[in-house]
CSV table of C-alpha atoms and ligand atoms in Angstrom, one decimal:
chain,number,residue,atom,x,y,z
A,1,MET,CA,33.8,-13.2,14.1
A,2,GLY,CA,30.3,-15.1,13.5
A,3,LEU,CA,28.4,-12.7,16.1
A,4,PRO,CA,27.6,-9.6,13.9
A,5,ARG,CA,26.3,-12.2,11.2
A,6,THR,CA,23.8,-13.8,13.6
A,7,GLN,CA,22.8,-10.8,15.4
A,8,LEU,CA,22.1,-9.3,11.7
A,9,MET,CA,19.9,-12.4,10.9
A,10,LEU,CA,17.8,-12.1,14.1
A,11,ILE,CA,17.1,-8.5,13.4
A,12,VAL,CA,16.2,-9.3,9.9
A,13,GLN,CA,13.5,-12.1,11.1
A,14,MET,CA,12.5,-9.6,13.6
A,15,LEU,CA,11.8,-7.0,11.0
A,16,PHE,CA,10.1,-9.6,8.8
A,17,LEU,CA,7.8,-10.7,11.6
A,18,PHE,CA,7.0,-7.0,12.5
A,19,VAL,CA,6.3,-6.1,8.9
A,20,ALA,CA,4.1,-9.8,8.7
A,21,ASP,CA,2.3,-8.9,11.9
A,22,PRO,CA,-0.8,-6.7,11.0
A,23,VAL,CA,-2.1,-9.3,8.4
A,24,VAL,CA,-1.4,-12.2,10.8
A,25,VAL,CA,-3.2,-10.5,13.7
A,26,ARG,CA,-6.5,-9.7,11.7
A,27,SER,CA,-6.8,-13.2,10.6
A,28,VAL,CA,-6.3,-14.7,13.8
A,29,ASP,CA,-8.8,-12.1,15.5
A,30,ILE,CA,-11.4,-13.5,13.2
A,31,ASP,CA,-10.3,-17.0,13.3
A,32,SER,CA,-10.2,-17.2,17.2
A,33,SER,CA,-13.6,-15.4,17.8
A,34,ALA,CA,-15.6,-17.0,15.0
A,35,SER,CA,-14.0,-20.6,15.5
A,36,SER,CA,-15.2,-20.2,19.0
A,37,LEU,CA,-18.5,-19.3,18.2
A,38,ASP,CA,-18.7,-22.0,16.2
A,39,ALA,CA,-17.7,-24.5,19.0
A,40,LEU,CA,-20.4,-23.0,21.2
A,41,LEU,CA,-23.1,-23.2,18.6
A,42,GLN,CA,-22.1,-26.9,17.8
A,43,GLU,CA,-22.8,-27.4,21.7
A,44,TYR,CA,-26.0,-25.6,21.5
A,45,ALA,CA,-27.3,-27.2,18.3
A,46,TYR,CA,-26.7,-30.6,19.9
A,47,LYS,CA,-28.8,-29.9,22.7
A,48,GLY,CA,-31.8,-29.7,20.6
A,49,LEU,CA,-31.1,-33.2,19.3
A,50,VAL,CA,-33.0,-34.8,22.5
A,51,ASN,CA,-34.1,-38.6,21.1
A,52,PRO,CA,-33.6,-37.1,17.6
A,53,LYS,CA,-35.2,-38.9,14.5
A,54,THR,CA,-32.7,-39.4,11.5
A,55,GLY,CA,-33.3,-37.0,8.6
A,56,VAL,CA,-35.5,-34.6,10.8
A,57,PRO,CA,-34.0,-31.0,11.4
A,58,TYR,CA,-34.5,-29.6,14.8
A,59,ASP,CA,-34.2,-26.1,15.9
A,60,ALA,CA,-32.2,-25.4,18.9
A,61,ALA,CA,-31.8,-22.4,21.3
A,62,ALA,CA,-29.0,-20.3,20.9
A,63,PRO,CA,-27.2,-18.8,23.9
A,64,SER,CA,-29.6,-16.5,25.8
A,65,ASN,CA,-26.8,-13.8,25.5
A,66,MET,CA,-26.8,-14.3,21.8
A,67,SER,CA,-30.5,-13.6,20.9
A,68,GLY,CA,-30.6,-12.9,17.4
A,69,ILE,CA,-28.7,-15.8,16.3
A,70,SER,CA,-30.6,-18.9,15.2
A,71,ILE,CA,-29.3,-22.7,14.7
A,72,ARG,CA,-30.9,-25.6,13.6
A,73,ALA,CA,-29.2,-29.3,13.8
A,74,LEU,CA,-30.0,-32.3,11.2
A,75,ARG,CA,-28.5,-35.9,12.1
A,76,LEU,CA,-28.1,-38.1,8.9
A,77,ARG,CA,-26.0,-41.5,8.3
A,78,SER,CA,-23.2,-40.6,6.2
A,79,GLY,CA,-24.1,-43.0,3.6
A,80,SER,CA,-27.7,-41.7,2.9
A,81,PHE,CA,-26.2,-38.0,3.1
A,82,ARG,CA,-24.1,-38.9,0.1
A,83,ARG,CA,-26.8,-41.0,-1.8
A,84,TYR,CA,-29.6,-38.4,-1.2
A,85,ALA,CA,-30.3,-34.8,-1.4
A,86,VAL,CA,-31.1,-32.3,1.8
A,87,ASP,CA,-33.5,-30.0,-0.3
A,88,SER,CA,-34.2,-27.4,2.2
A,89,PHE,CA,-32.2,-26.9,5.1
A,90,LYS,CA,-33.4,-23.5,5.4
A,91,GLU,CA,-31.6,-21.4,3.0
A,92,PHE,CA,-29.2,-24.3,1.8
A,93,GLU,CA,-29.9,-26.9,-0.8
A,94,ILE,CA,-27.5,-29.7,-0.6
A,95,PRO,CA,-27.5,-31.9,-3.7
A,96,MET,CA,-26.6,-35.7,-3.8
A,97,GLY,CA,-23.0,-36.7,-3.9
A,98,VAL,CA,-21.7,-34.5,-0.9
A,99,ILE,CA,-18.9,-36.4,0.8
A,100,VAL,CA,-17.7,-35.5,4.5
A,101,GLN,CA,-14.0,-36.4,5.6
A,102,PRO,CA,-12.9,-37.7,7.8
A,103,TYR,CA,-15.3,-40.8,7.4
A,104,VAL,CA,-17.8,-41.1,10.2
A,105,GLU,CA,-21.0,-43.2,10.3
A,106,ARG,CA,-23.6,-40.5,11.3
A,107,LEU,CA,-22.8,-36.6,10.9
A,108,VAL,CA,-24.7,-33.7,12.5
A,109,LEU,CA,-25.1,-30.9,9.9
A,110,VAL,CA,-25.2,-27.5,11.7
A,111,TYR,CA,-26.9,-24.5,10.2
A,112,GLN,CA,-26.4,-21.1,11.3
A,113,ASN,CA,-27.9,-17.8,10.8
A,114,LEU,CA,-25.7,-15.0,12.7
A,115,GLY,CA,-28.6,-12.3,12.2
A,116,ASN,CA,-27.4,-9.0,13.7
A,117,TRP,CA,-24.4,-10.4,14.9
A,118,SER,CA,-23.0,-11.2,11.4
A,119,GLU,CA,-20.9,-8.0,11.7
A,120,VAL,CA,-19.5,-8.9,15.5
A,121,TYR,CA,-18.0,-11.9,14.4
A,122,TYR,CA,-17.2,-11.5,10.7
A,123,PRO,CA,-16.6,-7.8,10.6
A,124,ALA,CA,-17.2,-6.3,7.3
A,125,LEU,CA,-14.3,-6.2,4.9
A,126,PRO,CA,-12.7,-3.0,4.1
A,127,GLY,CA,-14.7,-1.4,1.4
A,128,TYR,CA,-17.8,-3.9,1.5
A,129,THR,CA,-21.2,-4.0,3.2
A,130,TYR,CA,-23.3,-6.9,4.0
A,131,LEU,CA,-26.7,-7.2,2.2
A,132,ALA,CA,-27.7,-10.5,3.9
A,133,PRO,CA,-26.8,-12.1,7.4
A,134,VAL,CA,-23.8,-14.4,7.5
A,135,LEU,CA,-25.2,-18.2,7.1
A,136,GLY,CA,-22.9,-21.2,8.4
A,137,LEU,CA,-23.2,-24.7,7.2
A,138,LEU,CA,-21.0,-27.1,9.1
A,139,ALA,CA,-20.9,-30.9,9.6
A,140,TYR,CA,-19.7,-32.7,12.9
A,141,ASN,CA,-19.2,-36.3,13.9
A,142,GLY,CA,-22.8,-37.6,15.1
A,143,SER,CA,-22.3,-40.5,17.2
A,144,ASN,CA,-21.9,-38.7,20.6
A,145,LEU,CA,-24.6,-35.8,21.0
A,146,SER,CA,-23.1,-34.7,24.0
A,147,ALA,CA,-20.1,-34.0,22.7
A,148,THR,CA,-18.4,-30.5,22.9
A,149,ASN,CA,-15.3,-28.9,20.9
A,150,LEU,CA,-15.7,-31.3,18.0
A,151,PRO,CA,-13.6,-30.7,15.0
A,152,GLU,CA,-15.5,-29.7,11.6
A,153,LEU,CA,-15.8,-32.1,9.1
A,154,LYS,CA,-14.7,-31.4,5.8
A,155,MET,CA,-17.7,-31.3,3.1
A,156,ARG,CA,-17.3,-31.4,-0.6
A,157,ALA,CA,-19.9,-31.5,-3.2
A,158,SER,CA,-18.6,-34.2,-5.9
A,159,GLY,CA,-21.3,-33.4,-8.4
A,160,ASP,CA,-23.5,-30.5,-8.1
A,161,PRO,CA,-22.7,-27.9,-6.1
A,162,ILE,CA,-24.7,-26.7,-2.9
A,163,HIS,CA,-26.9,-23.6,-3.5
A,164,VAL,CA,-27.5,-21.0,-0.7
A,165,LYS,CA,-30.9,-19.2,-1.6
A,166,PHE,CA,-30.8,-15.9,0.6
A,167,ASP,CA,-34.3,-14.7,2.0
A,168,ASN,CA,-34.4,-11.2,2.0
A,169,ILE,CA,-31.5,-9.4,0.6
A,170,LYS,CA,-31.1,-5.7,1.2
A,171,SER,CA,-31.7,-3.4,-1.6
A,172,LEU,CA,-28.4,-3.1,-4.0
A,173,PRO,CA,-27.3,0.8,-4.3
A,174,ASP,CA,-27.6,2.1,-8.1
A,175,GLY,CA,-24.8,0.9,-10.0
A,176,THR,CA,-23.3,-1.8,-7.8
A,177,VAL,CA,-23.1,-5.2,-8.1
A,178,ALA,CA,-23.5,-7.6,-5.2
A,179,LYS,CA,-20.9,-10.6,-4.7
A,180,CYS,CA,-21.3,-14.0,-2.8
A,181,VAL,CA,-18.7,-14.3,0.0
A,182,ARG,CA,-17.6,-17.3,1.5
A,183,PHE,CA,-15.5,-17.6,4.8
A,184,ASN,CA,-13.5,-20.5,5.3
A,185,LEU,CA,-12.7,-22.0,8.7
A,186,GLN,CA,-9.7,-19.5,9.3
A,187,GLY,CA,-11.9,-16.7,8.3
A,188,MET,CA,-10.4,-16.0,5.1
A,189,PRO,CA,-12.9,-14.7,2.6
A,190,ASN,CA,-13.5,-15.9,-1.3
A,191,PHE,CA,-15.8,-13.7,-3.6
A,192,SER,CA,-17.9,-15.4,-6.2
A,193,SER,CA,-20.8,-13.7,-8.6
A,194,VAL,CA,-24.4,-14.0,-7.4
A,195,GLU,CA,-26.9,-16.3,-9.5
A,196,SER,CA,-30.7,-15.6,-10.0
A,197,GLY,CA,-30.2,-12.4,-7.6
A,198,ASN,CA,-30.0,-14.0,-4.6
A,199,THR,CA,-28.2,-17.4,-4.7
A,200,CYS,CA,-24.6,-18.4,-4.1
A,201,SER,CA,-23.0,-21.9,-5.1
A,202,THR,CA,-20.6,-23.5,-3.0
A,203,ILE,CA,-18.7,-26.8,-3.2
A,204,GLN,CA,-17.7,-26.7,0.5
A,205,HIS,CA,-18.7,-26.3,4.1
A,206,GLY,CA,-18.2,-22.8,5.6
A,207,HIS,CA,-19.9,-19.3,6.4
A,208,PHE,CA,-21.5,-17.3,3.3
A,209,SER,CA,-23.3,-14.0,2.8
A,210,ILE,CA,-23.9,-11.5,0.0
A,211,VAL,CA,-22.0,-8.2,-0.2
A,212,VAL,CA,-21.8,-5.1,-2.2
A,213,GLU,CA,-18.6,-3.0,-2.7
A,214,SER,CA,-19.1,0.4,-0.9
A,215,ILE,CA,-19.0,3.1,-3.7
A,216,ALA,CA,-15.7,5.0,-3.3
A,217,PRO,CA,-16.2,9.0,-2.7
A,218,SER,CA,-16.3,10.7,-5.9
A,219,PRO,CA,-13.5,13.2,-6.2
A,220,THR,CA,-15.9,15.6,-8.3
A,221,PRO,CA,-18.5,17.6,-6.7
A,222,THR,CA,-21.0,16.6,-9.3
A,223,SER,CA,-21.5,13.0,-8.0
A,224,PRO,CA,-25.3,12.1,-7.5
A,225,PRO,CA,-26.7,11.8,-4.0
A,226,GLY,CA,-26.7,8.1,-2.9
A,227,THR,CA,-23.2,7.5,-3.6
A,228,VAL,CA,-22.2,8.9,0.0
A,229,PRO,CA,-19.8,6.2,1.5
A,230,PRO,CA,-21.1,4.6,4.7
A,231,PRO,CA,-19.4,6.2,7.8
A,232,SER,CA,-17.5,3.0,8.4
A,233,ARG,CA,-15.4,3.5,5.5
A,234,LYS,CA,-13.7,6.2,7.0
A,235,LYS,CA,-12.9,4.4,10.1
A,236,ASN,CA,-11.5,1.7,8.0
A,237,THR,CA,-9.1,4.3,6.0
A,238,THR,CA,-8.2,5.7,9.2
A,239,LYS,CA,-7.4,2.0,10.6
A,240,VAL,CA,-5.5,1.3,7.3
A,241,TRP,CA,-3.0,4.5,8.0
A,242,ILE,CA,-2.7,3.5,11.4
A,243,ILE,CA,-1.4,0.1,10.5
A,244,VAL,CA,0.6,1.5,7.5
A,245,GLY,CA,2.4,4.0,9.9
A,246,SER,CA,3.1,1.7,12.6
A,247,VAL,CA,4.6,-0.7,10.2
A,248,LEU,CA,6.7,2.1,8.5
A,249,GLY,CA,7.8,3.4,11.8
A,250,GLY,CA,8.6,-0.2,13.4
A,251,ALA,CA,10.8,-0.8,10.4
A,252,LEU,CA,12.6,2.4,10.7
A,253,LEU,CA,13.1,1.6,14.4
A,254,MET,CA,14.4,-1.6,13.5
A,255,ALA,CA,16.5,-0.6,10.6
A,256,LEU,CA,18.1,2.2,13.3
A,257,LEU,CA,18.7,-0.5,15.7
A,258,ALA,CA,20.4,-2.8,13.1
A,259,LEU,CA,22.6,0.2,12.2
A,260,LEU,CA,23.6,0.6,15.9
A,261,VAL,CA,24.3,-2.9,16.4
A,262,VAL,CA,26.5,-3.0,13.3
A,263,SER,CA,28.5,0.0,14.1
A,264,ILE,CA,28.9,-1.3,17.6
A,265,CYS,CA,30.4,-4.7,16.5
A,266,LYS,CA,32.6,-2.7,13.9
A,267,LEU,CA,33.9,-0.8,16.8
A,268,LYS,CA,34.5,-3.8,19.0
A,269,LYS,CA,36.4,-5.5,15.9
A,270,ARG,CA,38.6,-2.3,15.1
A,271,LYS,CA,39.4,-2.2,18.8
A,272,LYS,CA,40.4,-5.7,18.9
A,273,MET,CA,42.3,-5.4,15.8
A,274,GLU,CA,44.1,-2.4,17.0
A,275,GLU,CA,45.2,-4.1,20.5
A,276,MET,CA,46.5,-7.3,17.9
A,277,GLU,CA,48.5,-4.8,15.9
A,278,ARG,CA,50.2,-3.3,18.9
A,279,ALA,CA,50.6,-6.7,20.3
A,280,ALA,CA,52.3,-7.6,17.0
A,281,ASP,CA,54.5,-4.6,17.3
A,282,MET,CA,56.1,-5.3,20.4
A,283,GLY,CA,57.1,-8.9,19.3
A,284,GLU,CA,55.3,-10.7,21.8
A,285,PRO,CA,52.2,-10.3,23.8
A,286,LEU,CA,53.7,-8.5,27.2
A,287,GLN,CA,51.5,-7.8,30.4
A,288,MET,CA,51.6,-4.1,30.9
A,289,ALA,CA,52.1,-2.8,34.5
A,290,THR,CA,51.7,0.6,35.3
A,291,VAL,CA,54.9,2.5,36.6
A,292,GLY,CA,54.2,6.0,38.0
A,293,GLU,CA,52.6,7.7,35.0
A,294,THR,CA,54.0,5.3,32.1
A,295,LYS,CA,53.2,2.0,31.1
A,296,ALA,CA,56.1,-0.6,31.1
A,297,PRO,CA,56.3,-4.2,30.1
A,298,THR,CA,57.1,-6.8,32.8
A,299,ALA,CA,58.3,-9.9,32.4
A,300,THR,CA,55.9,-12.8,32.7
A,301,VAL,CA,58.3,-15.2,34.1
A,302,THR,CA,59.7,-14.9,37.7
A,303,ARG,CA,63.6,-15.0,37.5
A,304,THR,CA,65.3,-17.6,40.0
A,305,GLN,CA,64.9,-16.3,43.5
A,306,PRO,CA,68.2,-15.5,45.1
A,307,THR,CA,68.6,-17.8,48.0
A,308,LEU,CA,70.6,-17.2,51.3
A,309,GLU,CA,73.4,-19.7,52.0
A,310,THR,CA,72.3,-19.5,55.8
A,311,GLU,CA,69.0,-21.6,54.7
A,312,TYR,CA,71.4,-24.4,54.4
A,313,VAL,CA,72.0,-24.8,57.9
A,314,PRO,CA,72.2,-28.5,58.7
B,401,NAG,C1,-22.4,-15.6,26.1
B,401,NAG,O1,-22.2,-16.8,26.8
B,401,NAG,C2,-21.3,-17.7,26.6
B,401,NAG,C3,-21.4,-18.6,27.7
B,401,NAG,O2,-22.6,-19.4,27.8
B,401,NAG,C4,-20.0,-17.0,26.4
B,401,NAG,O3,-18.8,-18.0,26.2
B,401,NAG,C5,-19.7,-16.0,25.4
B,401,NAG,O4,-18.6,-15.5,25.0
B,401,NAG,C6,-21.2,-15.1,25.2
B,401,NAG,N1,-21.2,-14.2,24.3
B,401,NAG,C7,-21.5,-12.8,24.8
B,401,NAG,C8,-21.3,-12.1,23.4
B,401,NAG,O5,-21.2,-12.2,25.6
B,402,NAG,C1,-29.5,-8.5,18.3
B,402,NAG,O1,-30.9,-8.3,18.4
B,402,NAG,C2,-31.4,-8.6,19.8
B,402,NAG,C3,-32.9,-8.4,19.8
B,402,NAG,O2,-33.4,-9.3,18.9
B,402,NAG,C4,-30.6,-8.2,20.7
B,402,NAG,O3,-31.1,-8.7,22.2
B,402,NAG,C5,-29.2,-8.3,20.8
B,402,NAG,O4,-28.6,-7.4,21.5
B,402,NAG,C6,-28.5,-7.8,19.2
B,402,NAG,N1,-27.5,-7.9,19.0
B,402,NAG,C7,-26.5,-7.2,18.7
B,402,NAG,C8,-24.9,-7.6,18.4
B,402,NAG,O5,-27.1,-5.9,18.3
């Protein structure tokens, strides 16, 4: 009796997973490639710290197969990091009062400029175009400079925010507004407004850039030139439709499957009921034996076997 219900529950769960899938897959994709890049760049940034002086930034070489990315490392005592500002760590201006968690005695700030690799690791969000490279600011435990795969420390500004002053922002198309974007370590974007034309504020570590919303194609033929959407937009729309299509198709398939299972269960149940009814009609369950073409009940209990007197021969 409990069988159909559990099967139904399973199907509902599968359906839910299937529908939720594209979203999950997308964030996991960004997460895994970007976080393995973070790990790789941490390792390479630490290679630039050979007998480092505390408070002095060192440029490091990015992996040779990733030319175009620049990295810089700065080792600090976390006590002085909290008490003093780091005025210009490339584009970053870090005020006093920034706290890292969990507590470490020494920390290393790692700066990343992903340059022309920005879109490879942080694919432009549908409908947005980058006006600046993606910059990263991350902190790690600095007690062992040959450590790899270190977890990022949480960085939080307790007073003034951290400022990111972008150097060369691409010019803004007419009638558009630039936005700051921050990606957290899971690759999830968060938008905020641009200050003074080129500055973003943050109270946390992460990856930062400036984006502009692509202008949607105008339905009227009188649209001025320059509002032509970038070619990637059409691709993104197609992608979205593919996802929507596969989700709907999958859902339909699941629904059909569920219907099939339910009807099979119903059929089984009805058959069982019929058998039980038939058995009830006959008063007691009798085993059926085929006699010729017709079925006839046979006794289940064997009668006393006839015995021959001759067997009692002394
Ligand atoms: C570059 O090389 C590193 C190994 O040094 C590898 O982990 C990484 O995936 C490579 N990146 C690309 C884009 O080929
Ligand atoms: C970025 O530019 C460098 C040359 O400066 C080139 O070697 C590299 O392949 C480029 N990367 C990408 C993803 O286009």
